[in-house]
């Protein structure tokens, strides 16, 4: 009997349910075609859970999430911080990997962009240690450790060794000499274990400029939590639409896959959201399950989903409004599913 994988599904808020329904249509097709053994368990989390239970991830959901191999997560609204931070820290998903790649046929600010941002996911200001120390005076603490910097740097170098063999460390160590200074120093130390990979560094302010001006200078960017968050939204914009950008949050045992965009309340309920980022996240999950013991069929299924999406996008006939088309979310999904 094949290994069975359990996947917790969080549909999210705003456009979440719409893009997830579209993604499930495509996933079902791939799962049937490649005879995969995946059980999806829907869990309540996000704004709707806050309304119902008073917390973004109620205990009943958390116990399911902890028991699953992977999590497929739609975008969450107001309570996004509570949901993602709890899952990322609770399951120690320390590497947030955010590729930014253009697609043939999709208009992009910088055609040919192909880079990956590797963002540290558990520290920095996201430890949420903010304090009001006096009336009108607030402070926030920022955590950077050698251990977390080391493991994220290693992920970045491992990834670069399968790509164009270059890692850029993005920081602001001229101002944050101790925290960013440590992050940068550790990245260079880890870099010595990878003599075939070029390493360079940039200040965050220079990096945002180059990301727009000449994104081709980047292969893999490794950076701390907050800079990574900001850089990856910009990188998604450079590639055409935020609706195209998938991401993974990886630990050593488990992983969560999600689009980088938010709940997009402005277009929710209209059936026009672009489900590509969600679908690419799901395809990535299948490939990851393949590496986690599922084997070749899972990897092929993930690749088939990716190829089908690329084929629909490059044909340019069935595109959602964010890409200049007039197709709705479900007709895009049907076109993708048909090609698998
Ligand atoms: P967050 O702070 O959670 O990132 P936000 O409201 O700042 O949320 P998004 O929800 O990502 O950002 O939306 C930013 C813009 O991009 C909105 O105008 C939204 O309509 C658009 N957008 C986001 N995702 C999609 C999508 N999948 N398809 C089409 N448009 C999208």
Coordinates of C-alpha atoms and ligand atoms in Angstrom, one line a residue:
X1 CA 0.0 0.0 0.0
X2 CA 1.3 3.5 -0.9
X3 CA 2.2 6.0 1.7
X4 CA -0.8 8.2 2.6
X5 CA -0.3 11.9 3.1
X6 CA -2.5 14.1 5.2
X7 CA -2.8 17.7 4.2
X8 CA -4.5 20.4 6.4
X9 CA -6.4 22.8 4.2
X10 CA -7.1 26.4 5.4
X11 CA -9.3 28.1 2.9
X12 CA -8.8 31.6 4.4
X13 CA -10.8 34.8 4.0
X14 CA -11.7 37.2 1.2
X15 CA -10.8 35.5 -2.1
X16 CA -9.4 32.5 -0.2
X17 CA -12.4 30.2 -0.7
X18 CA -12.7 31.1 -4.4
X19 CA -9.1 30.4 -5.3
X20 CA -9.0 27.3 -3.1
X21 CA -12.1 25.8 -4.8
X22 CA -10.3 26.5 -8.2
X23 CA -7.2 24.8 -6.9
X24 CA -9.0 21.8 -5.5
X25 CA -10.5 21.2 -9.0
X26 CA -7.0 21.1 -10.5
X27 CA -5.6 19.0 -7.6
X28 CA -8.3 16.4 -7.9
X29 CA -7.5 16.0 -11.6
X30 CA -3.8 15.6 -10.9
X31 CA -4.4 13.2 -8.0
X32 CA -6.7 11.0 -10.0
X33 CA -4.4 11.0 -13.1
X34 CA -1.3 10.2 -11.1
X35 CA -3.0 7.9 -8.6
X36 CA -1.7 9.8 -5.6
X37 CA -2.8 9.1 -2.0
X38 CA -3.6 12.4 -0.3
X39 CA -6.3 13.1 2.2
X40 CA -7.3 16.7 2.6
X41 CA -8.7 17.8 6.0
X42 CA -10.4 21.2 6.1
X43 CA -9.6 23.2 9.2
X44 CA -11.1 26.4 10.4
X45 CA -8.7 29.3 10.9
X46 CA -8.6 33.0 10.2
X47 CA -11.1 35.8 10.5
X48 CA -14.1 33.4 10.4
X49 CA -12.6 31.4 13.3
X50 CA -12.0 34.6 15.3
X51 CA -15.7 35.4 14.9
X52 CA -16.8 31.9 15.9
X53 CA -14.3 30.8 18.5
X54 CA -12.6 34.1 19.6
X55 CA -9.2 32.9 18.2
X56 CA -7.6 32.6 14.8
X57 CA -6.6 29.0 15.3
X58 CA -8.8 27.2 17.7
X59 CA -7.4 24.2 19.6
X60 CA -9.4 21.8 17.4
X61 CA -7.8 23.1 14.3
X62 CA -4.3 23.3 15.8
X63 CA -4.3 19.6 16.7
X64 CA -5.2 18.7 13.1
X65 CA -2.6 21.0 11.7
X66 CA 0.1 19.5 13.9
X67 CA -0.9 16.0 12.9
X68 CA -0.7 16.6 9.1
X69 CA 2.3 16.2 6.8
X70 CA 1.7 19.5 5.0
X71 CA -0.6 22.5 5.1
X72 CA -2.2 24.1 2.1
X73 CA -3.2 27.6 3.1
X74 CA -5.3 30.3 1.4
X75 CA -4.8 34.0 2.2
X76 CA -6.1 35.1 5.6
X77 CA -7.5 38.6 6.3
X78 CA -7.2 40.6 9.5
X79 CA -5.9 37.7 11.6
X80 CA -3.2 36.7 9.0
X81 CA -0.5 37.6 11.5
X82 CA -2.0 35.4 14.2
X83 CA -2.4 32.4 11.8
X84 CA 0.9 32.4 10.0
X85 CA 3.1 33.4 12.9
X86 CA 1.6 30.6 15.0
X87 CA 2.0 28.0 12.3
X88 CA 5.5 29.1 11.3
X89 CA 6.8 29.3 14.8
X90 CA 4.7 26.4 16.3
X91 CA 5.9 23.9 13.6
X92 CA 9.3 25.6 13.3
X93 CA 8.9 26.3 9.5
X94 CA 12.0 28.5 9.5
X95 CA 12.5 29.0 5.8
X96 CA 10.1 31.0 3.8
X97 CA 11.0 30.4 0.1
X98 CA 9.5 32.8 -2.4
X99 CA 10.3 32.4 -6.1
X100 CA 9.8 35.3 -8.4
X101 CA 9.7 34.2 -12.0
X102 CA 8.0 35.6 -15.1
X103 CA 5.8 33.5 -17.4
X104 CA 6.0 33.6 -21.2
X105 CA 2.9 35.5 -22.4
X106 CA 2.4 37.4 -19.2
X107 CA 3.3 41.1 -19.3
X108 CA 5.9 41.8 -16.7
X109 CA 7.8 44.9 -15.6
X110 CA 11.0 42.9 -16.1
X111 CA 10.6 39.9 -18.5
X112 CA 13.0 37.1 -17.8
X113 CA 13.2 37.7 -14.1
X114 CA 14.0 34.4 -12.3
X115 CA 15.1 34.7 -8.6
X116 CA 14.2 33.2 -5.3
X117 CA 14.0 35.0 -2.0
X118 CA 14.9 32.9 1.1
X119 CA 13.4 34.7 4.1
X120 CA 14.2 33.8 7.7
X121 CA 10.8 33.0 9.1
X122 CA 11.0 32.7 12.9
X123 CA 12.8 35.8 14.3
X124 CA 13.4 39.5 13.7
X125 CA 10.6 41.9 14.7
X126 CA 8.1 39.0 14.1
X127 CA 8.7 37.8 17.7
X128 CA 6.2 40.6 18.3
X129 CA 7.9 42.1 21.3
X130 CA 6.5 45.6 21.1
X131 CA 6.2 47.7 24.2
X132 CA 4.7 51.0 25.1
X133 CA 7.4 52.2 27.5
X134 CA 5.9 55.7 28.3
X135 CA 3.1 57.8 27.0
X136 CA 3.8 58.3 23.3
X137 CA 7.0 56.2 23.4
X138 CA 7.0 52.7 21.9
X139 CA 9.8 50.2 21.2
X140 CA 10.1 46.9 19.3
X141 CA 12.7 44.2 19.9
X142 CA 14.3 42.3 17.2
X143 CA 15.8 38.8 17.6
X144 CA 18.6 37.4 15.4
X145 CA 20.4 34.2 16.5
X146 CA 23.4 32.4 15.1
X147 CA 21.4 29.1 15.0
X148 CA 18.5 30.6 12.9
X149 CA 20.9 32.5 10.7
X150 CA 23.0 29.4 10.0
X151 CA 20.1 27.2 9.0
X152 CA 18.5 29.8 6.7
X153 CA 21.8 30.5 5.1
X154 CA 22.4 26.8 4.5
X155 CA 18.9 26.5 2.8
X156 CA 19.8 29.4 0.6
X157 CA 23.2 27.9 -0.5
X158 CA 21.6 24.5 -1.1
X159 CA 19.0 26.1 -3.3
X160 CA 21.6 28.1 -5.2
X161 CA 23.6 24.9 -5.9
X162 CA 20.6 23.7 -7.9
X163 CA 20.2 27.1 -9.7
X164 CA 22.6 29.7 -11.0
X165 CA 25.0 29.4 -8.0
X166 CA 24.8 32.8 -6.5
X167 CA 23.7 34.0 -3.1
X168 CA 23.1 37.6 -2.2
X169 CA 22.9 38.4 1.5
X170 CA 20.6 41.4 2.0
X171 CA 20.9 43.3 5.3
X172 CA 21.5 46.7 6.9
X173 CA 24.5 45.9 9.0
X174 CA 25.9 49.4 8.7
X175 CA 23.1 50.5 11.1
X176 CA 22.1 47.3 12.8
X177 CA 25.6 46.2 13.5
X178 CA 24.9 43.5 16.1
X179 CA 21.7 41.9 14.7
X180 CA 22.2 42.2 10.9
X181 CA 25.9 42.1 11.5
X182 CA 25.5 38.6 13.0
X183 CA 23.2 37.5 10.2
X184 CA 25.7 38.6 7.5
X185 CA 28.8 37.1 9.3
X186 CA 27.1 33.7 9.7
X187 CA 25.9 33.7 6.0
X188 CA 29.5 34.2 4.9
X189 CA 30.7 31.5 7.3
X190 CA 28.2 29.0 5.8
X191 CA 29.2 30.2 2.4
X192 CA 32.7 28.8 3.0
X193 CA 31.1 25.3 3.0
X194 CA 29.9 26.0 -0.6
X195 CA 33.1 27.1 -2.5
X196 CA 31.4 26.7 -5.9
X197 CA 28.8 29.3 -5.0
X198 CA 29.4 33.0 -5.5
X199 CA 28.4 35.1 -2.5
X200 CA 27.8 38.9 -2.4
X201 CA 25.9 41.3 -0.2
X202 CA 23.7 44.3 -0.5
X203 CA 22.0 46.8 1.8
X204 CA 18.3 46.4 1.8
X205 CA 17.8 49.9 0.4
X206 CA 20.1 49.2 -2.6
X207 CA 18.5 45.8 -3.0
X208 CA 15.0 47.1 -3.5
X209 CA 16.3 49.5 -6.2
X210 CA 18.1 46.8 -8.0
X211 CA 15.2 44.4 -7.8
X212 CA 13.3 46.9 -10.0
X213 CA 16.2 48.1 -12.1
X214 CA 18.1 44.9 -12.8
X215 CA 16.5 41.9 -11.2
X216 CA 18.7 39.6 -13.4
X217 CA 21.6 40.4 -11.0
X218 CA 19.9 38.1 -8.4
X219 CA 19.7 34.4 -8.2
X220 CA 19.0 33.5 -4.5
X221 CA 18.5 36.3 -2.0
X222 CA 18.9 35.4 1.7
X223 CA 17.6 37.8 4.2
X224 CA 15.9 38.4 7.6
X225 CA 12.2 38.2 8.2
X226 CA 11.0 41.8 7.6
X227 CA 13.2 42.7 4.7
X228 CA 12.2 39.4 3.1
X229 CA 8.5 40.2 3.5
X230 CA 8.9 43.6 1.8
X231 CA 11.2 42.4 -1.0
X232 CA 9.0 39.5 -2.0
X233 CA 5.9 41.6 -2.6
X234 CA 8.0 43.9 -4.8
X235 CA 9.5 40.9 -6.6
X236 CA 6.0 39.5 -7.3
X237 CA 5.0 42.9 -8.8
X238 CA 8.1 42.9 -11.0
X239 CA 7.1 39.5 -12.5
X240 CA 3.6 40.7 -13.5
X241 CA 1.0 40.2 -10.8
X242 CA 0.9 39.4 -7.2
X243 CA -1.7 36.8 -8.2
X244 CA 1.1 34.6 -9.7
X245 CA 3.5 34.3 -6.7
X246 CA 3.6 31.1 -4.7
X247 CA 5.5 30.4 -1.5
X248 CA 6.6 27.7 0.8
X249 CA 7.3 27.7 4.5
X250 CA 9.7 24.9 5.2
X251 CA 11.0 23.2 8.3
X252 CA 13.0 20.0 8.6
X253 CA 9.9 17.8 8.9
X254 CA 6.8 19.8 7.7
X255 CA 5.9 22.5 5.3
X256 CA 3.1 24.9 4.5
X257 CA 2.4 26.2 1.0
X258 CA 0.5 29.5 0.4
X259 CA 0.2 32.3 -2.1
X260 CA 2.2 35.4 -1.1
X261 CA -0.8 37.7 -1.7
X262 CA -3.4 38.7 0.9
X263 CA -7.1 38.1 1.1
X264 CA -7.8 40.9 -1.5
X265 CA -11.2 41.9 0.0
X266 CA -11.6 44.5 -2.8
X267 CA -12.3 41.7 -5.3
X268 CA -13.7 39.0 -3.0
X269 CA -16.9 37.3 -4.0
X270 CA -16.7 38.5 -7.6
X271 CA -15.2 35.3 -8.9
X272 CA -12.4 37.2 -10.7
X273 CA -9.4 36.5 -8.5
X274 CA -6.4 34.9 -10.1
X275 CA -5.9 31.4 -8.6
X276 CA -2.4 30.9 -10.1
X277 CA -0.4 31.6 -7.0
X278 CA -2.6 29.2 -5.0
X279 CA -2.4 26.5 -7.7
X280 CA 1.4 26.9 -8.0
X281 CA 1.6 26.5 -4.2
X282 CA -0.4 23.3 -4.4
X283 CA 1.8 22.0 -7.2
X284 CA 4.9 22.7 -5.1
X285 CA 3.3 20.8 -2.3
X286 CA 2.9 17.7 -4.5
X287 CA 6.5 17.9 -5.5
X288 CA 7.6 18.3 -1.9
X289 CA 5.5 15.3 -0.9
X290 CA 7.3 13.4 -3.6
X291 CA 10.6 14.2 -2.0
X292 CA 9.2 13.3 1.4
X293 CA 8.7 9.7 0.4
X294 CA 5.8 9.9 -2.1
X295 CA 8.2 9.3 -5.0
X296 CA 8.2 10.1 -8.7
X297 CA 4.5 10.2 -9.4
X298 CA 4.0 13.1 -7.0
X299 CA 6.8 15.1 -8.6
X300 CA 5.4 14.4 -12.0
X301 CA 1.9 15.4 -10.9
X302 CA 3.3 18.7 -9.5
X303 CA 5.2 19.4 -12.7
X304 CA 2.1 18.6 -14.8
X305 CA 0.1 21.2 -12.8
X306 CA 2.9 23.8 -13.4
X307 CA 3.1 23.0 -17.1
X308 CA -0.7 23.2 -17.5
X309 CA -0.8 26.6 -15.8
X310 CA 2.1 27.9 -18.0
X311 CA 0.4 26.6 -21.1
X312 CA -2.9 28.5 -20.3
X313 CA -1.0 31.6 -19.4
X314 CA 1.2 31.6 -22.4
X315 CA -1.8 31.1 -24.8
X316 CA -3.2 34.3 -23.3
X317 CA -6.8 33.5 -24.2
X318 CA -8.1 32.6 -20.7
X319 CA -6.7 35.2 -18.3
X320 CA -8.1 36.8 -15.2
X321 CA -8.6 40.6 -15.1
X322 CA -5.3 41.3 -13.1
X323 CA -3.5 40.0 -16.2
X324 CA -5.6 42.0 -18.6
X325 CA -8.1 39.3 -19.5
X326 CA -11.8 38.8 -18.7
X327 CA -11.9 35.2 -17.6
X328 CA -13.2 34.3 -14.2
X329 CA -11.5 32.2 -11.5
X330 CA -13.3 28.9 -12.3
X331 CA -12.9 29.1 -16.1
X332 CA -9.2 29.5 -15.7
X333 CA -9.2 26.5 -13.3
X334 CA -11.2 24.4 -15.8
X335 CA -8.7 25.3 -18.6
X336 CA -5.8 24.3 -16.4
X337 CA -7.5 21.0 -15.3
X338 CA -8.3 20.1 -18.9
X339 CA -4.6 20.2 -19.9
X340 CA -3.4 17.9 -17.1
Ligands
LIG1 P1 -1.9 41.7 2.9 O1 -1.5 42.8 3.9 O2 -2.5 40.5 3.6 O3 -0.8 41.4 1.9 P2 -3.2 43.6 1.1 O4 -4.7 43.9 1.0 O5 -2.2 44.6 1.4 O6 -3.1 42.3 2.1 P3 -3.4 41.9 -1.1 O7 -4.7 41.3 -0.5 O8 -2.4 40.9 -1.5 O9 -2.8 42.9 -0.2 O10 -3.9 42.7 -2.3 C1 -3.2 43.7 -2.9 C2 -3.8 44.1 -4.3 O11 -3.5 43.0 -5.2 C3 -5.3 44.2 -4.2 O12 -5.7 45.3 -5.1 C4 -5.8 42.9 -4.7 O13 -7.1 43.0 -5.4 C5 -4.7 42.4 -5.6 N1 -4.7 41.0 -5.6 C6 -4.1 40.2 -4.6 N2 -4.2 38.9 -4.9 C7 -4.8 38.8 -6.1 C8 -5.2 37.7 -6.9 N3 -5.0 36.4 -6.5 N4 -5.8 38.0 -8.1 C9 -6.0 39.2 -8.5 N5 -5.7 40.3 -7.7 C10 -5.1 40.1 -6.6

